Amino acid sequence: MPSVVNSLAATTRATCTVPVALGSRAYDVLIGPDLLSEAGRLIATRLGKAKCAVVTDENVARHHLATLEASLRAEGRLRGSIVLPAGEATKSFRELGPLCERLLELGVERGDLVVAFGGGVIGDLAGFAAGILRRGVRFVQIPTSLLAQVDSSVGGKTGINTPQGKNLIGVFHQPVMVIADTNVLTTLPEREMKAGYAEVAKYGLLGDAAFFGWLEKNWRSVFGNDTAALTRAIETSVKAKAAIVERDEHETGDRALLNLGHTFGHALESWTGYSSRLLHGEGVSIGMCLAYRLSEELGLCPKGSAARVSSHLRAVGLPTSIGDIPGAKASAPELVRLMGQDKKVRDGKLTFILVRDIGEAFITQDVAVERVTQFLVREIDTSRAA
Ligand code: NAD
């Protein structure tokens, strides 16, 4: 993508705006430093007289809630805030019911706004709550993790997990605005930053080889205090996601490309019990490496591509094989069974995202389950031997 390979010196503008063109559900993603203290003004200017109920988690609240509340209060927009426990377990029916009731107790009306202020967990849960509250109220995403800024806050997928699998209950409900303040990432734990980076790399790997090449050269700047590099990585990712969502809002086709690495990744997450043994982005990192290795093994992709992908992700500090998961003793049939629980199953066939090269992912249902099982047996054996 030419805009990415341009010199960073050309990227000094503070804030950039990525439009998501979805007709009557269109909205902007604003990206840049210090947007949080501007949130009240941005909401007031763009979204009228609505009042805001903020939903956040305890980690984000500790670092940033006071800034957001002050900004909303200054515009007379704050109804109140609800602080939930941090972690994947919060994306559940157990939290959803009480959250909806607390939003009603705060007096959220049909014309008001729910503000999802946190990582992907809060974005998915609060977005779902907004989608069903009073048959749907508008919501604003203020994503605070890198993963949420580049992926989960854009595209309108909301939902919760159940014992049957991740994200199996939910609605498509687009936000009316996304405000991604790059400065809030300074408090994000390093491991979470790396996990989010896996989704950034995903956009290069699935459709933009030049962006992947740029990341290979510039990832240290993205992780350092270089606002221009970080903003550029987020902007490119959001543009890529927006383009796919615009083509296929409800995932009847191309949007499945965004699941590169996710069929394997979700199975690994489920197998590790959605615990701190494996973060979502770490599962995606391993899953993308597996997708490249499987594609190479099937003769779909040039030799050496898989090694290039894992070498970059390993340099960043991400896991690249099943054996990198601590305490792991995976079983291939169990992982394949868990893949079958994933929602990307149609007529009993697994939908896989495989690759023809760096930046060339495609959707297929042609891979036999036995082939995947044999592949995983080898992966697990190699991992143990290493
Ligand atoms: P998360 O929301 O659990 O956040 C990760 C951790 O970082 C949490 O402990 C959180 O409290 C903390 N945190 C977040 N921002 C912080 C900040 N600025 N400073 C300090 N701590 C901060 O997880 P995540 O990785 O953001 O999101 C993962 C979730 O997103 C998963 O549930 C996944 O299914 C979902 N997801 C959804 C979509 C979608 O399209 N809706 C896409 C990708 C992922």
PDB file of N, CA and C and ligand atoms in Angstrom, residues 57-64 84-88 91 117-124 141 143-149 151-159 161 166-167 181 183-189 192 195-196 199 202-203 241 255 258 262 266 269 279-281 284, ligand 1:
ATOM      1  N   ASP A  57     -13.790  -1.461  32.025  1.00  0.00           N
ATOM      2  CA  ASP A  57     -13.358  -2.469  32.995  1.00  0.00           C
ATOM      3  C   ASP A  57     -12.427  -1.819  34.017  1.00  0.00           C
ATOM      4  N   GLU A  58     -12.115  -2.576  35.046  1.00  0.00           N
ATOM      5  CA  GLU A  58     -11.414  -1.975  36.186  1.00  0.00           C
ATOM      6  C   GLU A  58     -10.000  -1.489  35.834  1.00  0.00           C
ATOM      7  N   ASN A  59      -9.327  -2.155  34.894  1.00  0.00           N
ATOM      8  CA  ASN A  59      -7.972  -1.709  34.522  1.00  0.00           C
ATOM      9  C   ASN A  59      -8.018  -0.380  33.769  1.00  0.00           C
ATOM     10  N   VAL A  60      -8.914  -0.316  32.808  1.00  0.00           N
ATOM     11  CA  VAL A  60      -9.032   0.904  32.008  1.00  0.00           C
ATOM     12  C   VAL A  60      -9.533   2.044  32.901  1.00  0.00           C
ATOM     13  N   ALA A  61     -10.460   1.722  33.796  1.00  0.00           N
ATOM     14  CA  ALA A  61     -11.003   2.739  34.695  1.00  0.00           C
ATOM     15  C   ALA A  61      -9.888   3.340  35.555  1.00  0.00           C
ATOM     16  N   ARG A  62      -9.017   2.467  36.051  1.00  0.00           N
ATOM     17  CA  ARG A  62      -7.937   2.942  36.934  1.00  0.00           C
ATOM     18  C   ARG A  62      -7.057   3.977  36.230  1.00  0.00           C
ATOM     19  N   HIS A  63      -6.763   3.740  34.976  1.00  0.00           N
ATOM     20  CA  HIS A  63      -5.832   4.626  34.253  1.00  0.00           C
ATOM     21  C   HIS A  63      -6.519   5.814  33.581  1.00  0.00           C
ATOM     22  N   HIS A  64      -7.730   5.612  33.060  1.00  0.00           N
ATOM     23  CA  HIS A  64      -8.239   6.604  32.096  1.00  0.00           C
ATOM     24  C   HIS A  64      -9.673   7.086  32.302  1.00  0.00           C
ATOM     25  N   LEU A  84     -16.719  -2.895  35.120  1.00  0.00           N
ATOM     26  CA  LEU A  84     -16.860  -4.354  35.201  1.00  0.00           C
ATOM     27  C   LEU A  84     -15.504  -5.009  35.451  1.00  0.00           C
ATOM     28  N   PRO A  85     -15.507  -6.271  35.890  1.00  0.00           N
ATOM     29  CA  PRO A  85     -14.216  -6.967  36.044  1.00  0.00           C
ATOM     30  C   PRO A  85     -13.519  -7.085  34.692  1.00  0.00           C
ATOM     31  N   ALA A  86     -12.188  -7.052  34.704  1.00  0.00           N
ATOM     32  CA  ALA A  86     -11.437  -7.215  33.452  1.00  0.00           C
ATOM     33  C   ALA A  86     -11.345  -8.696  33.109  1.00  0.00           C
ATOM     34  N   GLY A  87     -11.259  -8.985  31.816  1.00  0.00           N
ATOM     35  CA  GLY A  87     -10.996 -10.369  31.401  1.00  0.00           C
ATOM     36  C   GLY A  87     -12.104 -10.960  30.553  1.00  0.00           C
ATOM     37  N   GLU A  88     -11.717 -11.983  29.803  1.00  0.00           N
ATOM     38  CA  GLU A  88     -12.612 -12.628  28.839  1.00  0.00           C
ATOM     39  C   GLU A  88     -13.899 -13.149  29.486  1.00  0.00           C
ATOM     40  N   LYS A  91     -17.275 -11.385  29.182  1.00  0.00           N
ATOM     41  CA  LYS A  91     -18.117 -11.473  27.971  1.00  0.00           C
ATOM     42  C   LYS A  91     -19.060 -12.662  28.111  1.00  0.00           C
ATOM     43  N   PHE A 117     -15.860   1.562  26.489  1.00  0.00           N
ATOM     44  CA  PHE A 117     -14.544   2.144  26.751  1.00  0.00           C
ATOM     45  C   PHE A 117     -13.622   1.062  27.301  1.00  0.00           C
ATOM     46  N   GLY A 118     -12.896   0.386  26.410  1.00  0.00           N
ATOM     47  CA  GLY A 118     -12.018  -0.685  26.857  1.00  0.00           C
ATOM     48  C   GLY A 118     -11.487  -1.485  25.691  1.00  0.00           C
ATOM     49  N   GLY A 119     -11.034  -2.696  25.997  1.00  0.00           N
ATOM     50  CA  GLY A 119     -10.535  -3.590  24.965  1.00  0.00           C
ATOM     51  C   GLY A 119     -11.689  -4.286  24.257  1.00  0.00           C
ATOM     52  N   GLY A 120     -11.346  -5.356  23.552  1.00  0.00           N
ATOM     53  CA  GLY A 120     -12.356  -6.073  22.781  1.00  0.00           C
ATOM     54  C   GLY A 120     -13.441  -6.695  23.645  1.00  0.00           C
ATOM     55  N   VAL A 121     -13.104  -7.053  24.864  1.00  0.00           N
ATOM     56  CA  VAL A 121     -14.099  -7.664  25.749  1.00  0.00           C
ATOM     57  C   VAL A 121     -15.212  -6.664  26.046  1.00  0.00           C
ATOM     58  N   ILE A 122     -14.834  -5.467  26.462  1.00  0.00           N
ATOM     59  CA  ILE A 122     -15.830  -4.438  26.777  1.00  0.00           C
ATOM     60  C   ILE A 122     -16.556  -4.008  25.499  1.00  0.00           C
ATOM     61  N   GLY A 123     -15.823  -3.861  24.399  1.00  0.00           N
ATOM     62  CA  GLY A 123     -16.453  -3.452  23.135  1.00  0.00           C
ATOM     63  C   GLY A 123     -17.521  -4.441  22.699  1.00  0.00           C
ATOM     64  N   ASP A 124     -17.190  -5.740  22.775  1.00  0.00           N
ATOM     65  CA  ASP A 124     -18.150  -6.769  22.337  1.00  0.00           C
ATOM     66  C   ASP A 124     -19.355  -6.834  23.272  1.00  0.00           C
ATOM     67  N   GLN A 141     -17.602   3.486  20.222  1.00  0.00           N
ATOM     68  CA  GLN A 141     -16.474   2.670  20.673  1.00  0.00           C
ATOM     69  C   GLN A 141     -15.295   3.586  20.994  1.00  0.00           C
ATOM     70  N   PRO A 143     -11.897   2.382  21.895  1.00  0.00           N
ATOM     71  CA  PRO A 143     -11.069   1.200  22.149  1.00  0.00           C
ATOM     72  C   PRO A 143      -9.751   1.569  22.819  1.00  0.00           C
ATOM     73  N   THR A 144      -9.343   0.763  23.790  1.00  0.00           N
ATOM     74  CA  THR A 144      -8.142   1.106  24.565  1.00  0.00           C
ATOM     75  C   THR A 144      -7.029   0.082  24.443  1.00  0.00           C
ATOM     76  N   SER A 145      -7.281  -1.055  23.791  1.00  0.00           N
ATOM     77  CA  SER A 145      -6.185  -1.998  23.527  1.00  0.00           C
ATOM     78  C   SER A 145      -5.843  -1.899  22.043  1.00  0.00           C
ATOM     79  N   LEU A 146      -4.632  -2.317  21.685  1.00  0.00           N
ATOM     80  CA  LEU A 146      -4.264  -2.262  20.259  1.00  0.00           C
ATOM     81  C   LEU A 146      -5.194  -3.160  19.453  1.00  0.00           C
ATOM     82  N   LEU A 147      -5.508  -4.331  20.009  1.00  0.00           N
ATOM     83  CA  LEU A 147      -6.405  -5.248  19.294  1.00  0.00           C
ATOM     84  C   LEU A 147      -7.749  -4.582  19.017  1.00  0.00           C
ATOM     85  N   ALA A 148      -8.273  -3.897  20.015  1.00  0.00           N
ATOM     86  CA  ALA A 148      -9.580  -3.255  19.832  1.00  0.00           C
ATOM     87  C   ALA A 148      -9.484  -2.093  18.848  1.00  0.00           C
ATOM     88  N   GLN A 149      -8.369  -1.356  18.871  1.00  0.00           N
ATOM     89  CA  GLN A 149      -8.235  -0.202  17.965  1.00  0.00           C
ATOM     90  C   GLN A 149      -8.128  -0.637  16.509  1.00  0.00           C
ATOM     91  N   ASP A 151      -9.104  -3.713  15.277  1.00  0.00           N
ATOM     92  CA  ASP A 151      -9.965  -4.803  14.821  1.00  0.00           C
ATOM     93  C   ASP A 151     -11.358  -4.752  15.439  1.00  0.00           C
ATOM     94  N   SER A 152     -11.472  -5.057  16.733  1.00  0.00           N
ATOM     95  CA  SER A 152     -12.808  -5.363  17.266  1.00  0.00           C
ATOM     96  C   SER A 152     -13.735  -4.159  17.342  1.00  0.00           C
ATOM     97  N   SER A 153     -13.186  -2.926  17.383  1.00  0.00           N
ATOM     98  CA  SER A 153     -14.071  -1.756  17.517  1.00  0.00           C
ATOM     99  C   SER A 153     -14.720  -1.371  16.184  1.00  0.00           C
ATOM    100  N   VAL A 154     -14.209  -1.946  15.093  1.00  0.00           N
ATOM    101  CA  VAL A 154     -14.705  -1.583  13.756  1.00  0.00           C
ATOM    102  C   VAL A 154     -15.431  -2.770  13.138  1.00  0.00           C
ATOM    103  N   GLY A 155     -16.621  -2.546  12.601  1.00  0.00           N
ATOM    104  CA  GLY A 155     -17.277  -3.619  11.859  1.00  0.00           C
ATOM    105  C   GLY A 155     -18.568  -4.115  12.451  1.00  0.00           C
ATOM    106  N   GLY A 156     -18.842  -3.753  13.725  1.00  0.00           N
ATOM    107  CA  GLY A 156     -20.172  -3.996  14.271  1.00  0.00           C
ATOM    108  C   GLY A 156     -20.462  -5.392  14.773  1.00  0.00           C
ATOM    109  N   LYS A 157     -19.439  -6.245  14.882  1.00  0.00           N
ATOM    110  CA  LYS A 157     -19.704  -7.551  15.491  1.00  0.00           C
ATOM    111  C   LYS A 157     -19.682  -7.381  17.000  1.00  0.00           C
ATOM    112  N   THR A 158     -20.752  -7.776  17.662  1.00  0.00           N
ATOM    113  CA  THR A 158     -20.806  -7.694  19.124  1.00  0.00           C
ATOM    114  C   THR A 158     -21.269  -9.045  19.651  1.00  0.00           C
ATOM    115  N   GLY A 159     -20.977  -9.332  20.905  1.00  0.00           N
ATOM    116  CA  GLY A 159     -21.469 -10.604  21.418  1.00  0.00           C
ATOM    117  C   GLY A 159     -20.747 -11.083  22.651  1.00  0.00           C
ATOM    118  N   ASN A 161     -19.470 -14.928  24.943  1.00  0.00           N
ATOM    119  CA  ASN A 161     -19.089 -16.336  24.850  1.00  0.00           C
ATOM    120  C   ASN A 161     -20.074 -17.202  25.647  1.00  0.00           C
ATOM    121  N   LYS A 166     -16.807 -19.457  21.548  1.00  0.00           N
ATOM    122  CA  LYS A 166     -16.651 -17.997  21.608  1.00  0.00           C
ATOM    123  C   LYS A 166     -17.617 -17.291  20.667  1.00  0.00           C
ATOM    124  N   ASN A 167     -18.129 -16.172  21.111  1.00  0.00           N
ATOM    125  CA  ASN A 167     -18.884 -15.260  20.233  1.00  0.00           C
ATOM    126  C   ASN A 167     -20.072 -15.933  19.544  1.00  0.00           C
ATOM    127  N   ASP A 181      -7.610   6.630  20.682  1.00  0.00           N
ATOM    128  CA  ASP A 181      -6.556   7.506  21.209  1.00  0.00           C
ATOM    129  C   ASP A 181      -5.282   6.671  21.376  1.00  0.00           C
ATOM    130  N   ASN A 183      -2.532   7.411  22.675  1.00  0.00           N
ATOM    131  CA  ASN A 183      -1.830   7.593  23.951  1.00  0.00           C
ATOM    132  C   ASN A 183      -2.297   6.630  25.033  1.00  0.00           C
ATOM    133  N   VAL A 184      -3.552   6.179  24.957  1.00  0.00           N
ATOM    134  CA  VAL A 184      -4.012   5.260  26.014  1.00  0.00           C
ATOM    135  C   VAL A 184      -3.249   3.934  25.951  1.00  0.00           C
ATOM    136  N   LEU A 185      -2.617   3.663  24.811  1.00  0.00           N
ATOM    137  CA  LEU A 185      -1.880   2.401  24.687  1.00  0.00           C
ATOM    138  C   LEU A 185      -0.614   2.387  25.548  1.00  0.00           C
ATOM    139  N   THR A 186      -0.212   3.554  26.049  1.00  0.00           N
ATOM    140  CA  THR A 186       1.019   3.592  26.868  1.00  0.00           C
ATOM    141  C   THR A 186       0.834   2.829  28.179  1.00  0.00           C
ATOM    142  N   THR A 187      -0.402   2.644  28.625  1.00  0.00           N
ATOM    143  CA  THR A 187      -0.618   1.894  29.876  1.00  0.00           C
ATOM    144  C   THR A 187      -0.963   0.428  29.611  1.00  0.00           C
ATOM    145  N   LEU A 188      -1.079   0.067  28.350  1.00  0.00           N
ATOM    146  CA  LEU A 188      -1.431  -1.324  28.018  1.00  0.00           C
ATOM    147  C   LEU A 188      -0.234  -2.235  28.321  1.00  0.00           C
ATOM    148  N   PRO A 189      -0.449  -3.347  29.065  1.00  0.00           N
ATOM    149  CA  PRO A 189       0.677  -4.254  29.331  1.00  0.00           C
ATOM    150  C   PRO A 189       1.327  -4.720  28.028  1.00  0.00           C
ATOM    151  N   GLU A 192      -0.108  -7.609  26.108  1.00  0.00           N
ATOM    152  CA  GLU A 192      -1.359  -7.290  25.398  1.00  0.00           C
ATOM    153  C   GLU A 192      -1.055  -6.510  24.113  1.00  0.00           C
ATOM    154  N   ALA A 195       0.009  -8.959  21.606  1.00  0.00           N
ATOM    155  CA  ALA A 195      -1.135  -9.754  21.140  1.00  0.00           C
ATOM    156  C   ALA A 195      -1.939  -8.957  20.104  1.00  0.00           C
ATOM    157  N   GLY A 196      -2.110  -7.659  20.352  1.00  0.00           N
ATOM    158  CA  GLY A 196      -2.823  -6.814  19.389  1.00  0.00           C
ATOM    159  C   GLY A 196      -2.062  -6.690  18.087  1.00  0.00           C
ATOM    160  N   GLU A 199      -2.896  -8.940  15.188  1.00  0.00           N
ATOM    161  CA  GLU A 199      -3.999  -8.559  14.286  1.00  0.00           C
ATOM    162  C   GLU A 199      -3.526  -7.512  13.275  1.00  0.00           C
ATOM    163  N   LYS A 202      -1.820  -9.383  10.701  1.00  0.00           N
ATOM    164  CA  LYS A 202      -2.820 -10.146   9.927  1.00  0.00           C
ATOM    165  C   LYS A 202      -3.252  -9.379   8.670  1.00  0.00           C
ATOM    166  N   TYR A 203      -3.438  -8.057   8.794  1.00  0.00           N
ATOM    167  CA  TYR A 203      -3.902  -7.293   7.620  1.00  0.00           C
ATOM    168  C   TYR A 203      -2.871  -7.344   6.500  1.00  0.00           C
ATOM    169  N   LYS A 241      -9.644  -3.153   7.326  1.00  0.00           N
ATOM    170  CA  LYS A 241     -10.849  -3.770   7.896  1.00  0.00           C
ATOM    171  C   LYS A 241     -12.098  -3.104   7.326  1.00  0.00           C
ATOM    172  N   ARG A 255     -15.653 -11.227   4.182  1.00  0.00           N
ATOM    173  CA  ARG A 255     -15.303 -10.843   5.554  1.00  0.00           C
ATOM    174  C   ARG A 255     -14.618 -11.992   6.300  1.00  0.00           C
ATOM    175  N   LEU A 258     -10.917 -12.099   7.286  1.00  0.00           N
ATOM    176  CA  LEU A 258     -10.411 -11.536   8.545  1.00  0.00           C
ATOM    177  C   LEU A 258     -10.153 -12.627   9.573  1.00  0.00           C
ATOM    178  N   HIS A 262      -7.684 -17.696  12.648  1.00  0.00           N
ATOM    179  CA  HIS A 262      -8.649 -17.765  13.750  1.00  0.00           C
ATOM    180  C   HIS A 262      -9.253 -19.148  13.949  1.00  0.00           C
ATOM    181  N   HIS A 266      -8.902 -20.057  17.575  1.00  0.00           N
ATOM    182  CA  HIS A 266     -10.047 -20.249  18.474  1.00  0.00           C
ATOM    183  C   HIS A 266     -10.008 -21.621  19.129  1.00  0.00           C
ATOM    184  N   GLU A 269      -7.500 -21.400  21.854  1.00  0.00           N
ATOM    185  CA  GLU A 269      -8.047 -20.631  22.980  1.00  0.00           C
ATOM    186  C   GLU A 269      -9.027 -21.461  23.796  1.00  0.00           C
ATOM    187  N   LEU A 279      -3.450 -15.581  25.124  1.00  0.00           N
ATOM    188  CA  LEU A 279      -4.332 -14.453  24.805  1.00  0.00           C
ATOM    189  C   LEU A 279      -4.880 -14.633  23.382  1.00  0.00           C
ATOM    190  N   HIS A 280      -5.989 -13.967  23.108  1.00  0.00           N
ATOM    191  CA  HIS A 280      -6.620 -14.098  21.784  1.00  0.00           C
ATOM    192  C   HIS A 280      -5.612 -13.834  20.651  1.00  0.00           C
ATOM    193  N   GLY A 281      -4.896 -12.728  20.746  1.00  0.00           N
ATOM    194  CA  GLY A 281      -3.951 -12.359  19.681  1.00  0.00           C
ATOM    195  C   GLY A 281      -2.803 -13.361  19.572  1.00  0.00           C
ATOM    196  N   VAL A 284      -4.081 -16.119  17.595  1.00  0.00           N
ATOM    197  CA  VAL A 284      -4.117 -15.708  16.188  1.00  0.00           C
ATOM    198  C   VAL A 284      -2.708 -15.813  15.578  1.00  0.00           C
TER     199      VAL A 284
HETATM  200  P1  NAD B   1      -9.419  -7.266  26.679  1.00  0.00           P
HETATM  201  O1  NAD B   1     -10.578  -6.419  26.428  1.00  0.00           O
HETATM  202  O2  NAD B   1      -9.560  -8.347  27.696  1.00  0.00           O
HETATM  203  O3  NAD B   1      -8.196  -6.335  27.054  1.00  0.00           O
HETATM  204  C1  NAD B   1      -6.962  -6.928  27.372  1.00  0.00           C
HETATM  205  C2  NAD B   1      -6.477  -6.526  28.769  1.00  0.00           C
HETATM  206  O4  NAD B   1      -5.924  -5.226  28.679  1.00  0.00           O
HETATM  207  C3  NAD B   1      -7.554  -6.452  29.830  1.00  0.00           C
HETATM  208  O5  NAD B   1      -7.013  -6.869  31.054  1.00  0.00           O
HETATM  209  C4  NAD B   1      -7.871  -4.962  29.893  1.00  0.00           C
HETATM  210  O6  NAD B   1      -8.359  -4.584  31.157  1.00  0.00           O
HETATM  211  C5  NAD B   1      -6.532  -4.367  29.624  1.00  0.00           C
HETATM  212  N1  NAD B   1      -6.524  -3.047  29.011  1.00  0.00           N
HETATM  213  C6  NAD B   1      -7.195  -2.654  27.902  1.00  0.00           C
HETATM  214  N2  NAD B   1      -6.839  -1.411  27.575  1.00  0.00           N
HETATM  215  C7  NAD B   1      -5.933  -0.997  28.484  1.00  0.00           C
HETATM  216  C8  NAD B   1      -5.165   0.169  28.659  1.00  0.00           C
HETATM  217  N3  NAD B   1      -5.216   1.185  27.783  1.00  0.00           N
HETATM  218  N4  NAD B   1      -4.345   0.244  29.721  1.00  0.00           N
HETATM  219  C9  NAD B   1      -4.233  -0.802  30.595  1.00  0.00           C
HETATM  220  N5  NAD B   1      -4.889  -1.961  30.460  1.00  0.00           N
HETATM  221  C10 NAD B   1      -5.736  -2.049  29.417  1.00  0.00           C
HETATM  222  O7  NAD B   1      -8.927  -8.020  25.356  1.00  0.00           O
HETATM  223  P2  NAD B   1      -8.612  -7.503  23.876  1.00  0.00           P
HETATM  224  O8  NAD B   1      -7.394  -8.222  23.477  1.00  0.00           O
HETATM  225  O9  NAD B   1      -8.682  -6.051  23.768  1.00  0.00           O
HETATM  226  O10 NAD B   1      -9.853  -8.095  23.050  1.00  0.00           O
HETATM  227  C11 NAD B   1     -10.073  -9.483  22.968  1.00  0.00           C
HETATM  228  C12 NAD B   1     -11.535  -9.710  22.704  1.00  0.00           C
HETATM  229  O11 NAD B   1     -11.906  -9.081  21.480  1.00  0.00           O
HETATM  230  C13 NAD B   1     -11.908 -11.176  22.566  1.00  0.00           C
HETATM  231  O12 NAD B   1     -13.057 -11.418  23.320  1.00  0.00           O
HETATM  232  C14 NAD B   1     -12.198 -11.329  21.082  1.00  0.00           C
HETATM  233  O13 NAD B   1     -13.162 -12.335  20.833  1.00  0.00           O
HETATM  234  C15 NAD B   1     -12.737  -9.965  20.746  1.00  0.00           C
HETATM  235  N6  NAD B   1     -12.647  -9.617  19.330  1.00  0.00           N
HETATM  236  C16 NAD B   1     -13.761  -9.121  18.731  1.00  0.00           C
HETATM  237  C17 NAD B   1     -13.713  -8.761  17.402  1.00  0.00           C
HETATM  238  C18 NAD B   1     -14.934  -8.159  16.756  1.00  0.00           C
HETATM  239  O14 NAD B   1     -14.931  -7.947  15.532  1.00  0.00           O
HETATM  240  N7  NAD B   1     -15.952  -7.826  17.510  1.00  0.00           N
HETATM  241  C19 NAD B   1     -12.530  -8.880  16.664  1.00  0.00           C
HETATM  242  C20 NAD B   1     -11.407  -9.371  17.311  1.00  0.00           C
HETATM  243  C21 NAD B   1     -11.469  -9.750  18.648  1.00  0.00           C
END
